[in-house]
Amino acid sequence: MRKEWLYVVLSLITLSTSPTVFAQGAGEKRISTESNRGNLIPIVKGKVLSGEDKEPIIGATVLIQGTNRGTVTDVDGNFELRDVSSDAVLVISYVGMTPQKITAKSNVTITLQTNSQQLGEVVVTGMQKMDKRMFTGAADQLVADDVKLSGLADVSRALEGRAAGVSVQNVSGTFGTAPKIRVRGATSINGSSKPLWVVDGVIMEDIVEVDADDLSSGDAKTLISSAIAGLNAEDIESFNILKDGSATSIYGARAMAGVIVITTRKGVAGQSKISYTGEYTYRAIPTYSQYNIMNSQDQMSVYREMQQKGWLNLAEVANDSESGVYGKMYNMISSGELFNSEHDINNYLRLAEYRNTNWFNELFNNNLMSTHSISMTSGTEKSSYYASLSAMSDPGWTKASKVERYTANVNATYKVFDNVSFNLISNASYRKQKAPGTLSQAVDAVSGAIRRDFDINPYSYSLNASRTMDANEYYVRNYAPFNIIHELDANYMNLSVVDTKFQGELKWNIIKGLEVGLLGAVKYQGTSQEHHITDESNQAIAYRTTEPTSVRDKNPFLYTDPDNPYAIPITVLPEGGIYERTDHSMLSYDFRGTASYNKTFNDTHIMNLYAGMEVNKNDRHNTWFRGWGLQYNMGYTPYYAYEVFKKGQEEGADYYTLGNTYYRNCTILI
């Protein structure tokens, strides 16, 4: 829903470029060269409205055609002229809107429309606005209001199906994970195929380099792989997509996969308003009817056949690394909890056959995500501004996910002189997120097999776990007791992201057609990821499962001292759990100086000259640490076991890492 109120602002407008003085009402002072033609209308009154929102336009010019006599509208959009010839033509105009001409008459309402034709004739490349007739590449322009989709907090996902040749694949539904976007297809075998993002003329660098093929790896760094996750969709005005190789002539090799240019909203002179937008998105729990998956009866029929053929026997299944209903049944028989008779076994398996557990109901919630945004805009011919605040809250579609995001944005433009303007943009965002504990996938270099240890993604578990299992029971995974609901509470990640940008741009129109510009921007982004693997989690217990002997000899998470030929596998985590922390920070500077000259001769020939120099500086810093033996149940007291350090040294594993990356770039464009 959207509510708008007119924010009453007293505007003082001084016109000093001509001897004409515009005033309002009966007290107007005028210099008139109007001839006395036709009858005179004593008072001509009217009102000027915006065609976009039907709000009054403050400061619109109302001029009698052929004369220098006129006035401007007041804070309510009203105007008044006295002693006007009945055959006079009034010209109503306003910056950024299409002028209108009407015959003079009383009590008239004029609606001015936004001049969108001018926008359609230019291509915004991020560095300049170019006449579309002069742009030789392929580009699409999209209006943000037409692209925005409710329920999608990340605006990059809304580009799907909006522009020809642009492919968007949502690899993960987790907030902060970038979709796989292809503007020009796979442009390189070894290079990146991600498009370059440019916001208000400034390149948005990724704080971590994540290849598109790694977005589905499950690595925690994919949660911070979207360069524009901190942008509020309500602050965006338009997208310009540069599709072909012409973009590399502007941004170099970084643009080989295409460029997506975002232009944010600015204040409009004469329009003062406060706007509120509230969105509520409801997501229902998925259902198995959408997937071709066997129910518990179908699965038990397969298990029965496997048992009859000798595949599910007690000797192998009872001590396997992963087991479900049959593994639990054999362990209950071994411990005396279940009598080893055909009657008791059939009763146990019959319960599993009719169980038909709905893992979607167990792991997902009926979710209501809300987004609230409030914006203020106002301005005169000398200055205008746009400011906004937004808050997004997602309590979590799954039982282990939660996201909160807050943004602030200010975009102010000042007309210092008639030919000098200054634009100041400042925005910031903060995100707090919780996600299931996850490890990245690993690839066996010899066999090519891909494995992912301790995967507890609720969606993949709901699709792959047997529906014969009881959601309240513990089964076996990684040789240790496992229950997915308990594991989501005992193995989780906390993520925080801070993103800020300060940008200023000065433009000077030296002579008609010749413009010189200076742009400077400072950006900072910092992220903190904490992975808590608590004492009672399946991952922690797997590192200390040593019973029975057959399991001890096969458990890959135990350690055998290579210096002792008689050594038996032992645990490197006798107490506590594991704590991992990853921090990333990025500080970048952008400076640009440009000069452009545009001139049209006889409405036929166009001259467009552009020269500029840009300097970029980007410093990245990252640290990673893993602490073994943190006793969460004992007030975060660490427990030291020297074997874990010995094992890591022998395997060449990292205990902590620290890295710095420095990027410097200087570009000259002619």
XYZ file of C-alpha atoms in Angstrom:
670
model
C 0.000 0.000 0.000
C 1.148 3.557 -0.585
C 0.167 6.768 1.140
C 1.436 10.167 0.178
C 1.023 13.474 1.926
C 1.945 16.877 0.672
C 4.585 18.339 2.877
C 3.856 22.075 3.021
C 6.981 24.016 2.234
C 7.268 27.765 1.855
C 9.204 28.418 -1.369
C 10.914 31.686 -2.247
C 11.629 31.878 -5.966
C 13.652 34.740 -7.386
C 14.027 35.144 -11.133
C 16.936 37.382 -11.949
C 17.672 36.616 -15.586
C 15.135 39.049 -17.082
C 13.471 42.309 -16.090
C 10.173 40.468 -15.660
C 9.038 40.018 -12.076
C 6.523 37.206 -11.448
C 4.208 37.658 -8.496
C 1.126 35.861 -7.260
C -2.424 37.164 -6.855
C -3.619 40.666 -7.198
C -0.353 42.163 -6.153
C 1.536 41.023 -9.259
C 3.941 43.424 -10.838
C 4.422 43.009 -14.568
C 5.961 44.485 -17.631
C 3.688 43.781 -20.573
C 4.123 44.050 -24.311
C 0.759 42.366 -24.923
C -1.408 44.029 -27.590
C -5.037 44.769 -26.753
C -6.677 42.116 -28.902
C -10.152 40.739 -28.183
C -12.084 41.106 -24.963
C -10.306 41.130 -21.607
C -10.937 38.489 -18.964
C -10.801 40.216 -15.580
C -9.307 37.283 -13.657
C -7.850 34.030 -15.015
C -7.534 31.438 -12.261
C -6.290 27.882 -12.504
C -4.505 25.001 -10.858
C -1.518 22.946 -12.063
C -1.271 19.261 -11.075
C 1.252 16.504 -11.641
C 0.020 13.741 -13.932
C 1.999 11.157 -11.957
C 0.342 11.542 -8.556
C -2.247 14.344 -9.042
C -0.438 16.465 -6.464
C -0.135 20.272 -6.884
C 3.034 21.539 -8.563
C 4.755 24.358 -6.732
C 6.627 26.911 -8.827
C 5.276 26.004 -12.279
C 5.607 28.887 -14.761
C 2.438 30.292 -16.386
C 3.332 32.670 -19.245
C 1.199 34.512 -21.791
C 2.591 33.437 -25.154
C 4.350 36.197 -27.067
C 4.840 38.335 -23.981
C 7.046 38.458 -20.944
C 4.029 38.571 -18.654
C 3.273 35.679 -16.359
C 3.313 34.222 -12.868
C 4.169 31.066 -10.920
C 1.992 28.668 -8.957
C 1.784 28.833 -5.171
C 2.129 26.046 -2.592
C -1.305 24.711 -3.574
C -0.533 24.776 -7.302
C -2.868 27.740 -7.905
C -2.159 30.728 -10.123
C -3.977 33.947 -10.982
C -3.623 36.487 -13.810
C -5.630 39.682 -14.292
C -6.846 41.474 -17.412
C -5.963 38.773 -19.934
C -7.144 38.894 -23.541
C -9.770 36.227 -24.328
C -7.769 34.995 -27.320
C -4.443 34.840 -25.425
C -2.592 31.530 -25.161
C -1.145 30.459 -21.817
C 2.037 28.377 -21.759
C 2.408 26.263 -18.608
C 5.836 24.693 -18.049
C 7.893 23.027 -15.357
C 11.318 21.408 -15.196
C 11.231 17.753 -16.253
C 7.641 17.948 -17.549
C 6.085 18.452 -20.965
C 4.827 22.073 -21.407
C 1.179 22.665 -22.258
C -0.608 25.463 -24.133
C -4.230 26.437 -23.451
C -6.533 29.289 -24.387
C -7.005 31.739 -21.540
C -10.115 31.028 -19.463
C -11.102 31.029 -15.816
C -11.164 28.126 -13.389
C -9.014 25.748 -15.424
C -7.081 22.703 -14.208
C -3.911 21.770 -16.076
C -2.153 18.426 -15.672
C 1.527 18.238 -16.642
C 3.035 14.898 -17.584
C 6.593 13.778 -16.905
C 8.787 14.211 -19.941
C 9.688 10.536 -20.407
C 10.571 10.988 -24.066
C 13.832 12.627 -23.137
C 14.759 9.694 -20.907
C 14.116 7.232 -23.678
C 16.516 9.032 -26.019
C 19.576 8.699 -23.781
C 21.633 5.736 -22.631
C 23.099 5.896 -19.124
C 26.476 4.153 -19.177
C 27.409 5.028 -15.611
C 29.991 7.568 -16.714
C 27.854 9.680 -19.005
C 24.407 10.110 -20.499
C 24.716 9.526 -24.203
C 22.284 10.248 -27.016
C 20.839 6.921 -28.065
C 21.621 7.711 -31.692
C 25.299 7.968 -30.784
C 25.441 4.718 -28.801
C 26.604 1.908 -31.077
C 26.192 -0.947 -28.581
C 23.236 -2.953 -27.363
C 21.482 -1.613 -24.274
C 18.138 -1.926 -22.498
C 16.564 0.579 -20.150
C 14.165 -0.635 -17.464
C 12.076 1.533 -15.161
C 12.382 0.326 -11.576
C 8.640 0.523 -10.888
C 8.042 -1.901 -13.785
C 10.792 -4.296 -12.674
C 10.203 -4.435 -8.921
C 8.510 -7.573 -7.637
C 6.891 -7.768 -4.229
C 8.527 -10.224 -1.878
C 11.994 -9.945 -3.429
C 14.223 -7.908 -1.148
C 17.257 -8.351 -3.426
C 16.556 -6.245 -6.532
C 18.937 -8.261 -8.728
C 16.517 -11.215 -8.662
C 13.758 -9.059 -10.175
C 15.606 -8.769 -13.522
C 14.546 -12.274 -14.509
C 12.640 -12.169 -17.811
C 12.781 -8.369 -18.013
C 15.372 -7.905 -20.773
C 16.125 -9.959 -23.861
C 19.297 -12.010 -23.544
C 19.573 -11.556 -19.767
C 19.380 -14.833 -17.841
C 18.782 -14.918 -14.068
C 18.974 -18.207 -12.152
C 18.126 -18.200 -8.452
C 20.575 -20.833 -7.253
C 19.720 -20.235 -3.600
C 16.758 -18.601 -1.920
C 18.856 -17.438 1.043
C 19.026 -13.666 1.365
C 22.418 -12.179 0.462
C 23.269 -14.921 -2.017
C 23.656 -13.482 -5.496
C 21.687 -15.089 -8.326
C 23.549 -16.428 -11.324
C 23.143 -13.622 -13.883
C 24.243 -13.964 -17.492
C 24.120 -10.851 -19.664
C 26.344 -12.101 -22.467
C 26.409 -15.818 -21.725
C 29.565 -17.657 -20.659
C 32.190 -15.173 -21.852
C 35.297 -16.977 -20.625
C 36.359 -20.462 -19.613
C 38.523 -19.314 -16.727
C 37.321 -15.735 -16.196
C 34.264 -14.525 -14.353
C 30.931 -14.383 -16.159
C 29.307 -12.074 -13.605
C 28.117 -8.667 -14.804
C 29.615 -5.497 -13.399
C 27.306 -3.460 -11.145
C 27.471 0.345 -11.323
C 25.329 2.473 -8.978
C 25.108 6.216 -9.654
C 28.304 6.092 -11.663
C 30.348 4.200 -9.058
C 31.435 0.580 -9.510
C 30.157 -1.731 -6.757
C 32.878 -4.235 -5.950
C 32.165 -7.591 -4.298
C 33.675 -7.909 -0.853
C 34.563 -11.528 -1.674
C 35.226 -13.081 -5.044
C 32.653 -15.827 -5.574
C 32.497 -17.447 -8.969
C 29.045 -18.148 -10.372
C 29.764 -21.878 -10.329
C 30.466 -21.714 -6.575
C 27.095 -20.188 -5.668
C 25.680 -23.669 -5.091
C 28.711 -24.926 -3.142
C 27.144 -24.176 0.248
C 30.134 -22.108 1.339
C 29.202 -19.475 3.919
C 30.826 -16.716 1.873
C 28.019 -17.000 -0.685
C 25.815 -15.234 1.882
C 27.752 -12.025 1.175
C 28.200 -12.534 -2.566
C 25.600 -9.959 -3.689
C 27.095 -6.507 -4.251
C 23.704 -4.760 -4.095
C 21.990 -6.669 -1.273
C 22.052 -3.455 0.762
C 20.018 -1.428 -1.750
C 16.394 -0.640 -1.027
C 14.218 -1.358 -4.058
C 12.150 1.783 -3.390
C 15.260 3.962 -3.873
C 15.949 2.759 -7.423
C 14.737 4.774 -10.396
C 15.979 2.799 -13.415
C 18.241 0.039 -14.731
C 20.403 0.304 -17.840
C 21.852 -2.982 -19.081
C 24.868 -2.744 -21.405
C 24.955 -6.071 -23.161
C 27.744 -6.227 -25.725
C 31.444 -5.547 -26.075
C 30.984 -1.787 -26.217
C 30.880 -1.825 -22.398
C 34.539 -2.909 -22.305
C 35.520 0.342 -24.007
C 34.173 2.143 -20.932
C 35.072 -0.142 -18.022
C 37.754 -2.356 -19.527
C 38.028 -6.121 -19.133
C 35.873 -6.067 -15.984
C 32.867 -5.398 -18.217
C 33.419 -8.374 -20.495
C 30.329 -10.070 -19.028
C 28.137 -6.974 -19.363
C 27.281 -4.018 -17.137
C 24.133 -3.274 -15.128
C 23.834 0.438 -14.324
C 21.484 1.490 -11.513
C 20.276 5.064 -11.120
C 18.739 5.980 -7.767
C 15.946 8.470 -7.157
C 16.539 12.206 -6.793
C 14.468 15.066 -5.497
C 12.307 17.017 -7.961
C 12.062 20.770 -7.765
C 8.617 21.951 -6.755
C 7.388 18.589 -5.476
C 7.311 18.136 -1.718
C 5.958 14.871 -0.392
C 6.341 12.170 2.192
C 5.735 8.626 0.966
C 5.299 5.400 2.874
C 5.388 1.957 1.321
C 4.574 -1.197 3.227
C 4.813 -4.697 1.793
C 3.760 -7.934 3.410
C 4.726 -11.159 1.680
C 3.267 -14.467 2.799
C 5.127 -17.681 2.017
C 3.357 -20.954 2.622
C 4.991 -24.213 3.620
C 5.962 -26.274 0.543
C 4.045 -29.467 -0.139
C 5.212 -32.832 -1.410
C 2.555 -32.700 -4.112
C 4.887 -30.371 -6.006
C 7.611 -33.036 -6.171
C 7.798 -36.579 -7.463
C 8.916 -38.203 -4.194
C 7.997 -41.577 -2.721
C 5.907 -41.671 0.429
C 6.741 -43.920 3.379
C 4.772 -46.871 1.985
C 6.689 -46.764 -1.300
C 10.005 -46.455 0.502
C 9.322 -49.360 2.860
C 8.456 -51.602 -0.059
C 11.891 -50.869 -1.523
C 13.589 -51.401 1.854
C 11.811 -54.747 2.274
C 13.048 -55.903 -1.097
C 16.605 -54.797 -0.290
C 16.446 -56.647 3.034
C 15.268 -59.838 1.352
C 18.185 -59.621 -1.080
C 20.701 -59.151 1.720
C 21.490 -55.474 1.302
C 20.080 -54.373 4.660
C 21.623 -56.842 7.102
C 22.423 -56.241 10.748
C 26.211 -56.606 10.466
C 26.589 -53.795 7.934
C 23.717 -51.428 8.674
C 24.015 -51.338 12.477
C 27.515 -49.815 12.325
C 27.193 -47.818 9.112
C 28.051 -44.101 8.990
C 24.465 -43.204 8.094
C 21.318 -45.194 8.764
C 17.633 -44.623 9.275
C 14.811 -46.910 10.303
C 16.694 -50.191 9.751
C 19.837 -48.955 11.480
C 17.853 -47.863 14.526
C 15.966 -51.162 14.571
C 19.189 -53.196 14.587
C 20.703 -51.005 17.325
C 17.554 -51.477 19.432
C 17.819 -55.236 18.953
C 21.513 -55.171 19.956
C 20.752 -53.159 23.107
C 17.733 -55.284 24.048
C 15.162 -52.519 23.487
C 13.473 -54.550 20.745
C 12.886 -58.295 20.851
C 14.422 -60.074 17.857
C 11.267 -61.797 16.686
C 9.407 -61.617 13.422
C 6.299 -60.289 15.185
C 8.078 -57.422 16.965
C 10.166 -56.519 13.920
C 7.080 -56.432 11.677
C 5.238 -54.225 14.172
C 8.198 -51.812 14.279
C 8.502 -51.645 10.493
C 4.744 -51.288 10.093
C 4.828 -48.118 12.201
C 7.514 -46.726 9.915
C 5.514 -47.722 6.840
C 2.506 -45.662 7.905
C 4.502 -42.781 9.412
C 4.772 -40.658 6.228
C 6.622 -37.818 7.960
C 6.115 -34.424 6.360
C 9.555 -32.855 6.695
C 8.335 -29.614 5.142
C 5.888 -29.172 8.024
C 8.623 -29.990 10.525
C 11.299 -27.664 9.141
C 9.363 -24.803 7.503
C 7.039 -22.095 8.776
C 4.170 -20.183 7.248
C 6.204 -17.024 6.864
C 5.147 -13.356 6.754
C 7.947 -11.086 5.556
C 7.447 -7.329 5.898
C 9.203 -4.355 4.314
C 8.606 -0.773 5.397
C 10.008 2.240 3.563
C 9.465 5.940 4.141
C 10.855 8.604 1.809
C 10.839 12.395 1.750
C 11.439 14.566 -1.272
C 11.360 18.298 -1.768
C 13.112 20.980 -3.737
C 13.242 24.284 -5.487
C 15.033 25.473 -8.586
C 18.141 25.992 -6.430
C 18.215 22.752 -4.449
C 16.392 19.451 -4.089
C 16.768 16.344 -1.997
C 15.518 12.790 -1.614
C 15.857 10.925 1.681
C 14.615 7.506 2.720
C 14.670 4.964 5.530
C 13.658 1.319 5.224
C 13.410 -1.778 7.387
C 12.989 -5.361 6.191
C 12.148 -8.190 8.587
C 12.021 -11.853 7.625
C 11.328 -14.101 10.651
C 12.440 -17.093 8.611
C 10.811 -19.458 6.174
C 12.793 -22.296 7.730
C 13.247 -22.866 11.451
C 16.924 -21.865 11.359
C 16.857 -18.691 9.272
C 16.144 -15.063 10.069
C 17.029 -11.759 8.379
C 16.758 -8.113 9.383
C 17.957 -5.283 7.133
C 17.942 -1.516 7.639
C 18.874 1.099 5.028
C 19.236 4.887 4.888
C 19.750 7.039 1.823
C 20.166 10.767 1.116
C 20.488 12.219 -2.383
C 20.787 16.018 -2.525
C 21.422 18.293 -5.494
C 22.443 21.942 -5.178
C 22.547 24.500 -7.967
C 25.450 26.649 -6.787
C 25.310 28.901 -9.844
C 23.279 28.823 -13.021
C 25.968 26.684 -14.642
C 27.385 24.859 -11.605
C 25.661 22.031 -9.714
C 26.729 19.717 -6.912
C 25.255 16.289 -6.159
C 25.807 14.581 -2.801
C 24.799 10.953 -2.209
C 25.127 9.119 1.076
C 23.708 5.685 1.848
C 24.202 3.000 4.443
C 22.783 -0.410 5.247
C 23.023 -2.912 8.082
C 22.030 -6.563 7.918
C 21.729 -9.130 10.708
C 21.129 -12.708 9.636
C 20.933 -16.208 11.048
C 21.417 -19.299 8.879
C 21.968 -23.059 9.340
C 25.562 -24.080 9.974
C 27.094 -25.153 6.707
C 30.351 -26.350 5.223
C 31.470 -25.949 1.648
C 31.420 -28.883 -0.721
C 34.645 -30.796 -1.388
C 35.680 -32.451 -4.644
C 37.785 -35.603 -4.759
C 40.568 -34.805 -7.226
C 40.997 -38.493 -8.131
C 37.427 -39.733 -8.558
C 35.741 -36.380 -9.197
C 33.125 -37.176 -6.562
C 31.535 -34.228 -4.777
C 30.729 -34.525 -1.114
C 29.438 -32.100 1.477
C 29.922 -33.108 5.089
C 27.378 -32.156 7.750
C 24.878 -30.686 5.280
C 21.800 -29.565 7.243
C 20.087 -27.401 4.652
C 16.356 -27.738 5.524
C 15.216 -27.699 1.911
C 17.583 -30.393 0.649
C 16.943 -32.479 3.777
C 13.172 -32.330 3.236
C 13.616 -33.607 -0.297
C 16.194 -36.304 0.410
C 15.416 -37.641 3.896
C 13.301 -40.771 4.199
C 9.709 -40.114 5.222
C 9.749 -43.348 7.247
C 11.795 -41.666 9.989
C 10.269 -40.093 13.075
C 10.960 -36.346 13.459
C 11.327 -36.781 17.234
C 13.783 -39.691 17.144
C 17.579 -39.729 16.748
C 19.093 -41.775 13.940
C 22.718 -42.146 12.817
C 24.698 -39.739 10.680
C 28.498 -39.460 10.552
C 28.612 -42.344 13.076
C 26.885 -40.094 15.646
C 23.287 -39.540 16.822
C 21.444 -37.140 14.542
C 18.126 -35.334 14.619
C 17.626 -32.525 12.119
C 15.460 -30.353 14.390
C 17.982 -30.573 17.227
C 20.887 -30.006 14.841
C 19.431 -26.769 13.495
C 19.407 -25.436 17.071
C 22.903 -26.723 17.869
C 24.708 -25.835 14.618
C 24.051 -22.347 13.253
C 25.660 -19.192 11.864
C 25.291 -15.515 12.813
C 26.094 -12.942 10.147
C 26.309 -9.145 10.256
C 27.021 -6.811 7.319
C 27.662 -3.050 7.323
C 27.787 -1.192 4.007
C 28.334 2.570 3.576
C 29.028 4.905 0.663
C 29.658 8.661 0.431
C 29.719 10.224 -2.998
C 29.970 13.757 -4.376
C 29.857 15.022 -7.956
C 30.471 18.553 -9.257
C 29.335 19.589 -12.762
C 30.265 22.832 -14.508
C 28.722 23.894 -17.818
C 31.458 26.193 -19.068
C 29.698 27.071 -22.300
C 26.655 25.670 -24.016
C 27.342 22.016 -24.776
C 30.647 21.837 -22.867
C 30.476 20.230 -19.421
C 33.251 19.390 -16.981
C 32.629 16.985 -14.095
C 34.465 15.800 -10.990
C 33.338 12.753 -8.987
C 34.659 11.290 -5.760
C 33.371 8.330 -3.740
C 34.404 6.472 -0.595
C 32.963 3.040 0.190
C 33.358 0.764 3.177
C 31.918 -2.677 3.742
C 32.494 -4.968 6.678
C 31.140 -8.442 7.422
C 31.391 -10.785 10.370
C 30.434 -14.481 10.244
C 30.303 -16.637 13.369
C 29.751 -20.375 13.018
C 28.675 -22.019 16.303
C 29.058 -25.802 16.440
C 27.926 -26.513 19.995
C 28.862 -29.390 22.285
C 25.773 -31.489 21.534
C 25.709 -31.009 17.775
C 26.123 -33.989 15.478
C 29.280 -32.468 14.017
C 30.973 -32.138 17.416
C 29.911 -35.614 18.587
C 31.157 -37.153 15.327
C 34.692 -36.065 16.258
C 34.557 -38.069 19.494
C 32.602 -41.203 18.498
C 34.947 -44.102 19.259
C 32.530 -46.895 20.133
C 32.187 -49.658 19.112
C 35.572 -50.708 17.772
C 34.268 -51.259 14.238
C 33.070 -47.649 14.154
C 36.302 -46.350 15.680
C 38.371 -47.914 12.910
C 36.200 -46.400 10.157
C 35.451 -42.950 11.576
C 37.351 -40.439 9.376
C 37.050 -37.668 11.979
C 39.318 -39.463 14.480
C 43.098 -39.106 14.594
C 45.750 -41.815 14.426
C 49.271 -40.753 15.405
C 51.554 -41.594 12.467
C 54.598 -41.558 14.776
C 53.241 -44.470 16.819
C 52.911 -47.759 14.893
C 50.655 -49.171 17.623
C 48.422 -46.109 17.883
C 44.675 -46.474 17.770
C 42.278 -43.749 16.531
C 41.537 -41.134 19.201
C 39.438 -38.010 19.345
C 40.861 -34.523 18.882
C 37.733 -33.006 20.439
C 37.212 -34.755 23.786
C 35.215 -31.823 25.180
C 33.232 -28.903 23.819
C 32.408 -27.852 20.302
C 33.914 -25.751 17.510
C 33.828 -21.996 16.948
C 34.672 -20.441 13.574
C 34.838 -16.741 12.781
C 35.403 -15.060 9.425
C 35.769 -11.304 9.005
C 35.956 -9.381 5.737
C 36.441 -5.663 5.227
C 36.806 -3.553 2.121
C 37.705 0.126 1.742
C 37.668 1.683 -1.704
C 38.108 5.105 -3.278
C 36.952 6.290 -6.687
C 37.953 9.574 -8.337
C 36.964 10.679 -11.824
C 37.428 13.783 -13.931
C 35.511 14.131 -17.199
C 34.869 16.627 -19.989
C 32.153 16.247 -22.624
C 31.014 18.338 -25.562
C 27.684 17.795 -27.314
C 26.356 19.883 -30.164
C 23.690 19.372 -32.814
C 23.930 21.122 -36.169
C 20.700 21.856 -38.060
C 18.951 18.995 -36.218
C 20.863 16.640 -38.498
C 24.500 16.319 -37.451
C 25.540 15.457 -33.908
C 28.966 15.999 -32.415
C 29.718 14.084 -29.216
C 33.182 14.310 -27.642
C 34.111 12.748 -24.317
C 37.349 12.499 -22.365
C 38.002 11.440 -18.826
C 40.336 9.854 -16.323
C 39.372 7.571 -13.454
C 41.429 6.300 -10.526
C 40.248 3.362 -8.380
C 41.710 2.069 -5.141
C 40.373 -1.028 -3.419
C 41.805 -2.611 -0.252
C 40.441 -5.912 1.054
C 41.283 -7.521 4.374
C 40.094 -10.901 5.668
C 40.749 -13.078 8.680
C 39.587 -16.589 9.541
C 39.907 -18.502 12.801
C 38.765 -21.902 14.073
C 38.739 -22.642 17.781
C 38.543 -26.253 18.931
C 37.111 -27.361 22.249
C 34.937 -24.362 23.084
C 32.599 -25.557 25.839
C 29.326 -23.759 25.141
C 27.674 -25.458 28.110
C 30.435 -24.282 30.447
C 30.235 -20.550 29.818
C 32.351 -20.576 26.633
C 35.361 -22.073 28.405
C 37.954 -23.472 25.972
C 39.302 -26.999 26.393
C 42.741 -27.566 24.877
C 43.702 -30.849 23.208
C 47.170 -30.720 21.671
C 46.323 -33.561 19.252
C 44.180 -31.238 17.143
C 47.182 -28.994 16.502
C 49.408 -31.974 15.728
C 46.838 -33.375 13.321
C 46.436 -30.025 11.585
C 50.178 -29.593 11.219
C 50.566 -33.050 9.709
C 47.684 -32.469 7.277
C 48.823 -28.977 6.361
C 45.519 -27.513 7.566
C 45.160 -23.886 8.566
C 44.549 -22.907 12.176
C 43.916 -19.290 11.222
C 44.413 -17.193 8.100
C 44.976 -13.526 7.376
C 44.946 -11.990 3.924
C 45.201 -8.601 2.270
C 44.410 -7.714 -1.331
C 45.285 -4.369 -2.871
C 43.844 -3.220 -6.169
C 44.868 -0.070 -8.047
C 43.517 1.049 -11.388
C 43.895 4.134 -13.565
C 41.846 4.532 -16.730
C 41.987 7.225 -19.405
C 39.031 7.525 -21.777
C 38.976 9.519 -24.998
